[in-house]
PDB file of C-alpha atoms in Angstrom:
ATOM      1  CA  MET A 195     -56.658   9.294   2.614  1.00 93.00           C
ATOM      2  CA  ARG A 196     -57.402  12.745   1.234  1.00 95.00           C
ATOM      3  CA  SER A 197     -54.692  15.351   1.607  1.00 96.00           C
ATOM      4  CA  LEU A 198     -54.169  18.939   0.554  1.00 96.00           C
ATOM      5  CA  LYS A 199     -51.705  19.090  -2.311  1.00 96.00           C
ATOM      6  CA  PRO A 200     -48.242  19.879  -0.978  1.00 96.00           C
ATOM      7  CA  ASN A 201     -46.539  23.025  -2.244  1.00 96.00           C
ATOM      8  CA  VAL A 202     -43.061  21.655  -1.489  1.00 97.00           C
ATOM      9  CA  THR A 203     -41.357  18.772  -3.278  1.00 96.00           C
ATOM     10  CA  LYS A 204     -38.902  16.432  -1.611  1.00 96.00           C
ATOM     11  CA  ASP A 205     -35.978  18.196  -3.323  1.00 96.00           C
ATOM     12  CA  GLU A 206     -37.186  21.629  -2.188  1.00 96.00           C
ATOM     13  CA  ALA A 207     -37.582  20.368   1.380  1.00 96.00           C
ATOM     14  CA  LEU A 208     -34.098  18.863   1.281  1.00 94.00           C
ATOM     15  CA  ARG A 209     -32.642  22.176   0.057  1.00 93.00           C
ATOM     16  CA  THR A 210     -34.451  24.023   2.847  1.00 92.00           C
ATOM     17  CA  PHE A 211     -33.209  21.667   5.557  1.00 91.00           C
ATOM     18  CA  ARG A 212     -29.651  21.948   4.185  1.00 89.00           C
ATOM     19  CA  ALA A 213     -29.788  25.671   3.444  1.00 87.00           C
ATOM     20  CA  PRO A 214     -26.948  27.854   4.645  1.00 85.00           C
ATOM     21  CA  GLY A 215     -27.966  30.378   7.236  1.00 83.00           C
ATOM     22  CA  PRO A 216     -28.270  30.862  10.951  1.00 85.00           C
ATOM     23  CA  SER A 217     -31.293  28.612  11.487  1.00 79.00           C
ATOM     24  CA  SER A 218     -29.861  25.591   9.687  1.00 79.00           C
ATOM     25  CA  LEU A 219     -26.421  26.169  11.191  1.00 82.00           C
ATOM     26  CA  TYR A 220     -27.991  26.247  14.652  1.00 81.00           C
ATOM     27  CA  TRP A 221     -29.745  22.915  14.043  1.00 80.00           C
ATOM     28  CA  ARG A 222     -26.575  21.264  12.743  1.00 80.00           C
ATOM     29  CA  LEU A 223     -24.447  22.539  15.633  1.00 83.00           C
ATOM     30  CA  ARG A 224     -27.044  21.653  18.234  1.00 83.00           C
ATOM     31  CA  THR A 225     -28.163  18.237  16.984  1.00 86.00           C
ATOM     32  CA  GLY A 226     -25.749  17.054  14.304  1.00 87.00           C
ATOM     33  CA  PRO A 227     -25.987  16.693  10.542  1.00 89.00           C
ATOM     34  CA  LEU A 228     -29.159  16.098   8.545  1.00 90.00           C
ATOM     35  CA  GLN A 229     -29.569  12.333   8.222  1.00 91.00           C
ATOM     36  CA  ARG A 230     -32.744  11.977   6.139  1.00 92.00           C
ATOM     37  CA  ILE A 231     -36.139  13.466   5.476  1.00 96.00           C
ATOM     38  CA  ALA A 232     -39.606  11.938   5.381  1.00 96.00           C
ATOM     39  CA  GLU A 233     -43.123  13.039   4.595  1.00 97.00           C
ATOM     40  CA  ALA A 234     -45.799  12.785   7.304  1.00 97.00           C
ATOM     41  CA  TYR A 235     -49.530  13.483   7.235  1.00 98.00           C
ATOM     42  CA  VAL A 236     -51.644  14.896  10.059  1.00 98.00           C
ATOM     43  CA  PRO A 237     -55.457  14.606  10.120  1.00 97.00           C
ATOM     44  CA  PHE A 238     -57.318  17.921  10.395  1.00 97.00           C
ATOM     45  CA  ARG A 239     -61.013  18.571  10.937  1.00 97.00           C
ATOM     46  CA  LEU A 240     -62.750  21.521   9.316  1.00 97.00           C
ATOM     47  CA  TYR A 241     -64.944  23.959  11.221  1.00 96.00           C
ATOM     48  CA  ARG A 242     -67.058  26.962  10.270  1.00 96.00           C
ATOM     49  CA  VAL A 243     -66.863  29.633  12.977  1.00 94.00           C
ATOM     50  CA  ARG A 244     -69.275  32.561  13.149  1.00 92.00           C
ATOM     51  CA  TYR A 245     -69.139  35.606  15.414  1.00 83.00           C
ATOM     52  CA  ALA A 246     -69.947  39.336  15.427  1.00 77.00           C
ATOM     53  CA  MET A 247     -67.110  41.883  15.097  1.00 72.00           C
ATOM     54  CA  ASN A 248     -68.375  45.451  15.483  1.00 72.00           C
ATOM     55  CA  LYS A 249     -71.676  45.262  13.599  1.00 74.00           C
ATOM     56  CA  GLU A 250     -70.304  42.902  11.010  1.00 78.00           C
ATOM     57  CA  LYS A 251     -71.076  39.191  11.037  1.00 84.00           C
ATOM     58  CA  VAL A 252     -67.899  37.207  10.408  1.00 85.00           C
ATOM     59  CA  GLN A 253     -67.623  33.683   9.089  1.00 93.00           C
ATOM     60  CA  ARG A 254     -64.299  31.853   8.876  1.00 93.00           C
ATOM     61  CA  ILE A 255     -63.262  28.312   7.975  1.00 96.00           C
ATOM     62  CA  PHE A 256     -60.581  26.789  10.200  1.00 96.00           C
ATOM     63  CA  ALA A 257     -58.852  23.421  10.189  1.00 96.00           C
ATOM     64  CA  MET A 258     -57.519  22.054  13.468  1.00 97.00           C
ATOM     65  CA  ASP A 259     -55.387  18.973  13.941  1.00 97.00           C
ATOM     66  CA  ALA A 260     -57.425  15.987  15.103  1.00 96.00           C
ATOM     67  CA  VAL A 261     -54.541  14.483  17.105  1.00 96.00           C
ATOM     68  CA  ASP A 262     -54.453  16.791  20.119  1.00 95.00           C
ATOM     69  CA  GLY A 263     -55.239  20.282  18.781  1.00 95.00           C
ATOM     70  CA  SER A 264     -51.754  21.604  19.522  1.00 94.00           C
ATOM     71  CA  LEU A 265     -50.633  22.542  15.999  1.00 95.00           C
ATOM     72  CA  ASP A 266     -51.361  25.951  14.495  1.00 93.00           C
ATOM     73  CA  LEU A 267     -54.777  26.438  12.919  1.00 95.00           C
ATOM     74  CA  PHE A 268     -55.134  26.583   9.164  1.00 94.00           C
ATOM     75  CA  GLU A 269     -57.586  29.106   7.775  1.00 94.00           C
ATOM     76  CA  PHE A 270     -59.335  28.769   4.430  1.00 94.00           C
ATOM     77  CA  ARG A 271     -61.491  31.218   2.492  1.00 93.00           C
ATOM     78  CA  THR A 272     -63.766  28.299   1.614  1.00 92.00           C
ATOM     79  CA  ALA A 273     -63.655  24.634   2.467  1.00 91.00           C
ATOM     80  CA  PRO A 274     -61.058  22.867   0.283  1.00 93.00           C
ATOM     81  CA  GLN A 275     -62.490  21.613  -3.021  1.00 92.00           C
ATOM     82  CA  GLU A 276     -61.729  18.268  -4.641  1.00 91.00           C
ATOM     83  CA  GLU A 277     -59.262  19.816  -7.119  1.00 93.00           C
ATOM     84  CA  GLU A 278     -57.160  21.025  -4.156  1.00 93.00           C
ATOM     85  CA  LEU A 279     -56.906  17.490  -2.737  1.00 95.00           C
ATOM     86  CA  VAL A 280     -54.932  14.396  -3.654  1.00 96.00           C
ATOM     87  CA  THR A 281     -55.305  10.790  -2.568  1.00 95.00           C
ATOM     88  CA  VAL A 282     -52.281   9.474  -0.697  1.00 95.00           C
ATOM     89  CA  GLN A 283     -51.383   6.039   0.592  1.00 95.00           C
ATOM     90  CA  THR A 284     -48.734   6.034   3.304  1.00 94.00           C
ATOM     91  CA  ARG A 285     -47.926   4.609   6.703  1.00 94.00           C
ATOM     92  CA  ASN A 286     -46.609   8.011   7.816  1.00 95.00           C
ATOM     93  CA  CYS A 287     -49.980   9.187   9.026  1.00 95.00           C
ATOM     94  CA  LEU A 288     -50.908  10.146  12.563  1.00 95.00           C
ATOM     95  CA  ALA A 289     -54.177   8.940  14.066  1.00 93.00           C
ATOM     96  CA  GLY A 290     -56.895  11.420  14.985  1.00 91.00           C
ATOM     97  CA  THR A 291     -57.634  10.809  18.665  1.00 92.00           C
ATOM     98  CA  LEU A 292     -59.184  14.109  19.793  1.00 93.00           C
ATOM     99  CA  ASN A 293     -62.872  13.721  20.693  1.00 94.00           C
ATOM    100  CA  GLU A 294     -65.308  16.237  19.218  1.00 91.00           C
ATOM    101  CA  GLN A 295     -66.203  18.022  22.476  1.00 93.00           C
ATOM    102  CA  ARG A 296     -62.568  18.551  23.437  1.00 95.00           C
ATOM    103  CA  ALA A 297     -61.797  19.635  19.860  1.00 95.00           C
ATOM    104  CA  GLN A 298     -64.481  22.331  19.975  1.00 93.00           C
ATOM    105  CA  ASP A 299     -63.215  23.564  23.375  1.00 94.00           C
ATOM    106  CA  VAL A 300     -59.631  23.833  22.078  1.00 96.00           C
ATOM    107  CA  LEU A 301     -60.809  25.473  18.844  1.00 95.00           C
ATOM    108  CA  ARG A 302     -62.893  28.013  20.763  1.00 92.00           C
ATOM    109  CA  ASP A 303     -59.860  29.062  22.842  1.00 91.00           C
ATOM    110  CA  LYS A 304     -57.639  29.353  19.764  1.00 93.00           C
ATOM    111  CA  VAL A 305     -60.183  31.362  17.765  1.00 90.00           C
ATOM    112  CA  LEU A 306     -60.844  33.726  20.681  1.00 86.00           C
ATOM    113  CA  ARG A 307     -57.093  34.344  20.905  1.00 86.00           C
ATOM    114  CA  ILE A 308     -57.025  35.196  17.179  1.00 85.00           C
ATOM    115  CA  VAL A 309     -60.072  37.475  17.445  1.00 81.00           C
ATOM    116  CA  PHE A 310     -58.720  39.290  20.505  1.00 79.00           C
ATOM    117  CA  GLN A 311     -55.454  39.953  18.642  1.00 78.00           C
ATOM    118  CA  GLN A 312     -57.493  41.705  15.941  1.00 71.00           C
ATOM    119  CA  GLY A 313     -59.042  44.050  18.481  1.00 66.00           C
ATOM    120  CA  PHE A 314     -60.575  43.078  21.790  1.00 58.00           C
ATOM    121  CA  PHE A 315     -62.942  46.048  21.864  1.00 59.00           C
ATOM    122  CA  LYS A 316     -64.337  45.276  18.412  1.00 57.00           C
ATOM    123  CA  LEU A 317     -65.800  41.987  19.589  1.00 58.00           C
ATOM    124  CA  ARG A 318     -69.462  42.515  20.456  1.00 54.00           C
ATOM    125  CA  ALA A 319     -69.845  39.319  22.447  1.00 57.00           C
ATOM    126  CA  ALA A 320     -67.572  36.392  23.065  1.00 63.00           C
ATOM    127  CA  SER A 321     -70.111  34.059  21.524  1.00 74.00           C
ATOM    128  CA  LEU A 322     -68.730  31.872  18.807  1.00 84.00           C
ATOM    129  CA  LYS A 323     -70.899  29.533  16.809  1.00 92.00           C
ATOM    130  CA  ILE A 324     -68.808  26.530  15.837  1.00 94.00           C
ATOM    131  CA  GLU A 325     -70.045  24.101  13.221  1.00 95.00           C
ATOM    132  CA  ALA A 326     -68.092  20.973  12.367  1.00 95.00           C
ATOM    133  CA  LEU A 327     -67.922  20.433   8.615  1.00 94.00           C
ATOM    134  CA  PRO A 328     -68.105  16.886   7.250  1.00 91.00           C
ATOM    135  CA  GLY A 329     -65.006  14.928   6.397  1.00 84.00           C
ATOM    136  CA  GLU A 330     -61.415  15.054   7.432  1.00 92.00           C
ATOM    137  CA  ILE A 331     -58.407  16.141   5.421  1.00 96.00           C
ATOM    138  CA  HIS A 332     -54.748  15.451   5.992  1.00 97.00           C
ATOM    139  CA  LEU A 333     -52.048  18.081   5.757  1.00 97.00           C
ATOM    140  CA  PRO A 334     -48.537  17.183   4.593  1.00 98.00           C
ATOM    141  CA  TYR A 335     -45.374  17.973   6.524  1.00 98.00           C
ATOM    142  CA  TRP A 336     -41.717  17.283   5.781  1.00 98.00           C
ATOM    143  CA  LEU A 337     -39.665  15.991   8.693  1.00 97.00           C
ATOM    144  CA  GLY A 338     -35.905  16.501   8.731  1.00 94.00           C
ATOM    145  CA  PHE A 339     -34.012  14.128  11.024  1.00 93.00           C
ATOM    146  CA  TYR A 340     -30.782  15.478  12.502  1.00 91.00           C
ATOM    147  CA  GLY A 341     -28.155  13.885  14.725  1.00 87.00           C
ATOM    148  CA  ALA A 342     -26.913  10.364  15.219  1.00 76.00           C
ATOM    149  CA  SER A 343     -28.964   7.186  15.262  1.00 66.00           C
ATOM    150  CA  ASP A 344     -28.874   7.132  19.074  1.00 70.00           C
ATOM    151  CA  GLY A 345     -30.406  10.607  19.364  1.00 79.00           C
ATOM    152  CA  LEU A 346     -32.283  11.860  16.317  1.00 83.00           C
ATOM    153  CA  ARG A 347     -34.067  15.205  16.520  1.00 90.00           C
ATOM    154  CA  CYS A 348     -36.851  16.252  14.209  1.00 93.00           C
ATOM    155  CA  ARG A 349     -37.219  19.569  12.371  1.00 93.00           C
ATOM    156  CA  VAL A 350     -40.595  20.207  10.722  1.00 96.00           C
ATOM    157  CA  MET A 351     -41.580  21.950   7.509  1.00 97.00           C
ATOM    158  CA  ASP A 352     -45.213  22.700   6.680  1.00 97.00           C
ATOM    159  CA  ALA A 353     -45.509  21.430   3.096  1.00 97.00           C
ATOM    160  CA  VAL A 354     -48.570  23.582   2.326  1.00 96.00           C
ATOM    161  CA  ARG A 355     -47.505  26.945   3.755  1.00 95.00           C
ATOM    162  CA  ARG A 356     -43.837  26.395   2.814  1.00 94.00           C
ATOM    163  CA  ARG A 357     -42.481  27.327   6.229  1.00 94.00           C
ATOM    164  CA  LEU A 358     -40.360  25.768   8.926  1.00 93.00           C
ATOM    165  CA  GLU A 359     -42.255  25.149  12.131  1.00 95.00           C
ATOM    166  CA  GLY A 360     -41.042  25.752  15.668  1.00 92.00           C
ATOM    167  CA  ALA A 361     -40.324  23.690  18.739  1.00 92.00           C
ATOM    168  CA  LYS A 362     -43.995  22.879  19.356  1.00 94.00           C
ATOM    169  CA  ALA A 363     -44.319  21.055  16.027  1.00 96.00           C
ATOM    170  CA  SER A 364     -40.968  19.316  16.506  1.00 94.00           C
ATOM    171  CA  ALA A 365     -42.090  18.016  19.907  1.00 94.00           C
ATOM    172  CA  PHE A 366     -45.448  16.965  18.407  1.00 96.00           C
ATOM    173  CA  PHE A 367     -43.800  14.760  15.773  1.00 96.00           C
ATOM    174  CA  GLU A 368     -41.045  13.489  18.073  1.00 93.00           C
ATOM    175  CA  GLN A 369     -43.717  12.320  20.519  1.00 92.00           C
ATOM    176  CA  TRP A 370     -45.536  10.506  17.687  1.00 92.00           C
ATOM    177  CA  LEU A 371     -42.312   8.849  16.510  1.00 89.00           C
ATOM    178  CA  ALA A 372     -41.425   7.735  20.060  1.00 87.00           C
ATOM    179  CA  ALA A 373     -44.857   6.088  20.596  1.00 81.00           C
TER     180      ALA A 373
END
């Protein structure tokens, strides 16, 4: 599969999950010690979205997860080029199950939310033109497993944006692991 190159190594992810500080302390107190980490890959579809903001025509490239559309959107200046991608072979890959019509409906709602946050009154019309771009890319995540073997909890790090994700991403991966 084709994946964006991760910006976080295994050692860096491990240091982040073990880092001193309120967030890590909270996880350890709430769920137990860090047991292990693993890399996981989520399929994303690319879309070109066009709309009018004031008198300016805007074009943006978004990537949305192809599993259920619940993860945060990625935005790119241009579609990822081959030199930004790596080929990965792993079993830690989620399946893309979101049909194209549902994906475009979810994407439309998410993009409208983003546009309205930039200024509701600047939007000339709520008409978005969504174009699916060919291909699918996978985005890497680091999963930190906390607790005991009878009740592991998952903490998620986005390996491209170098940030820890919230409860929504944790629930997303925990649901995948439980299936």
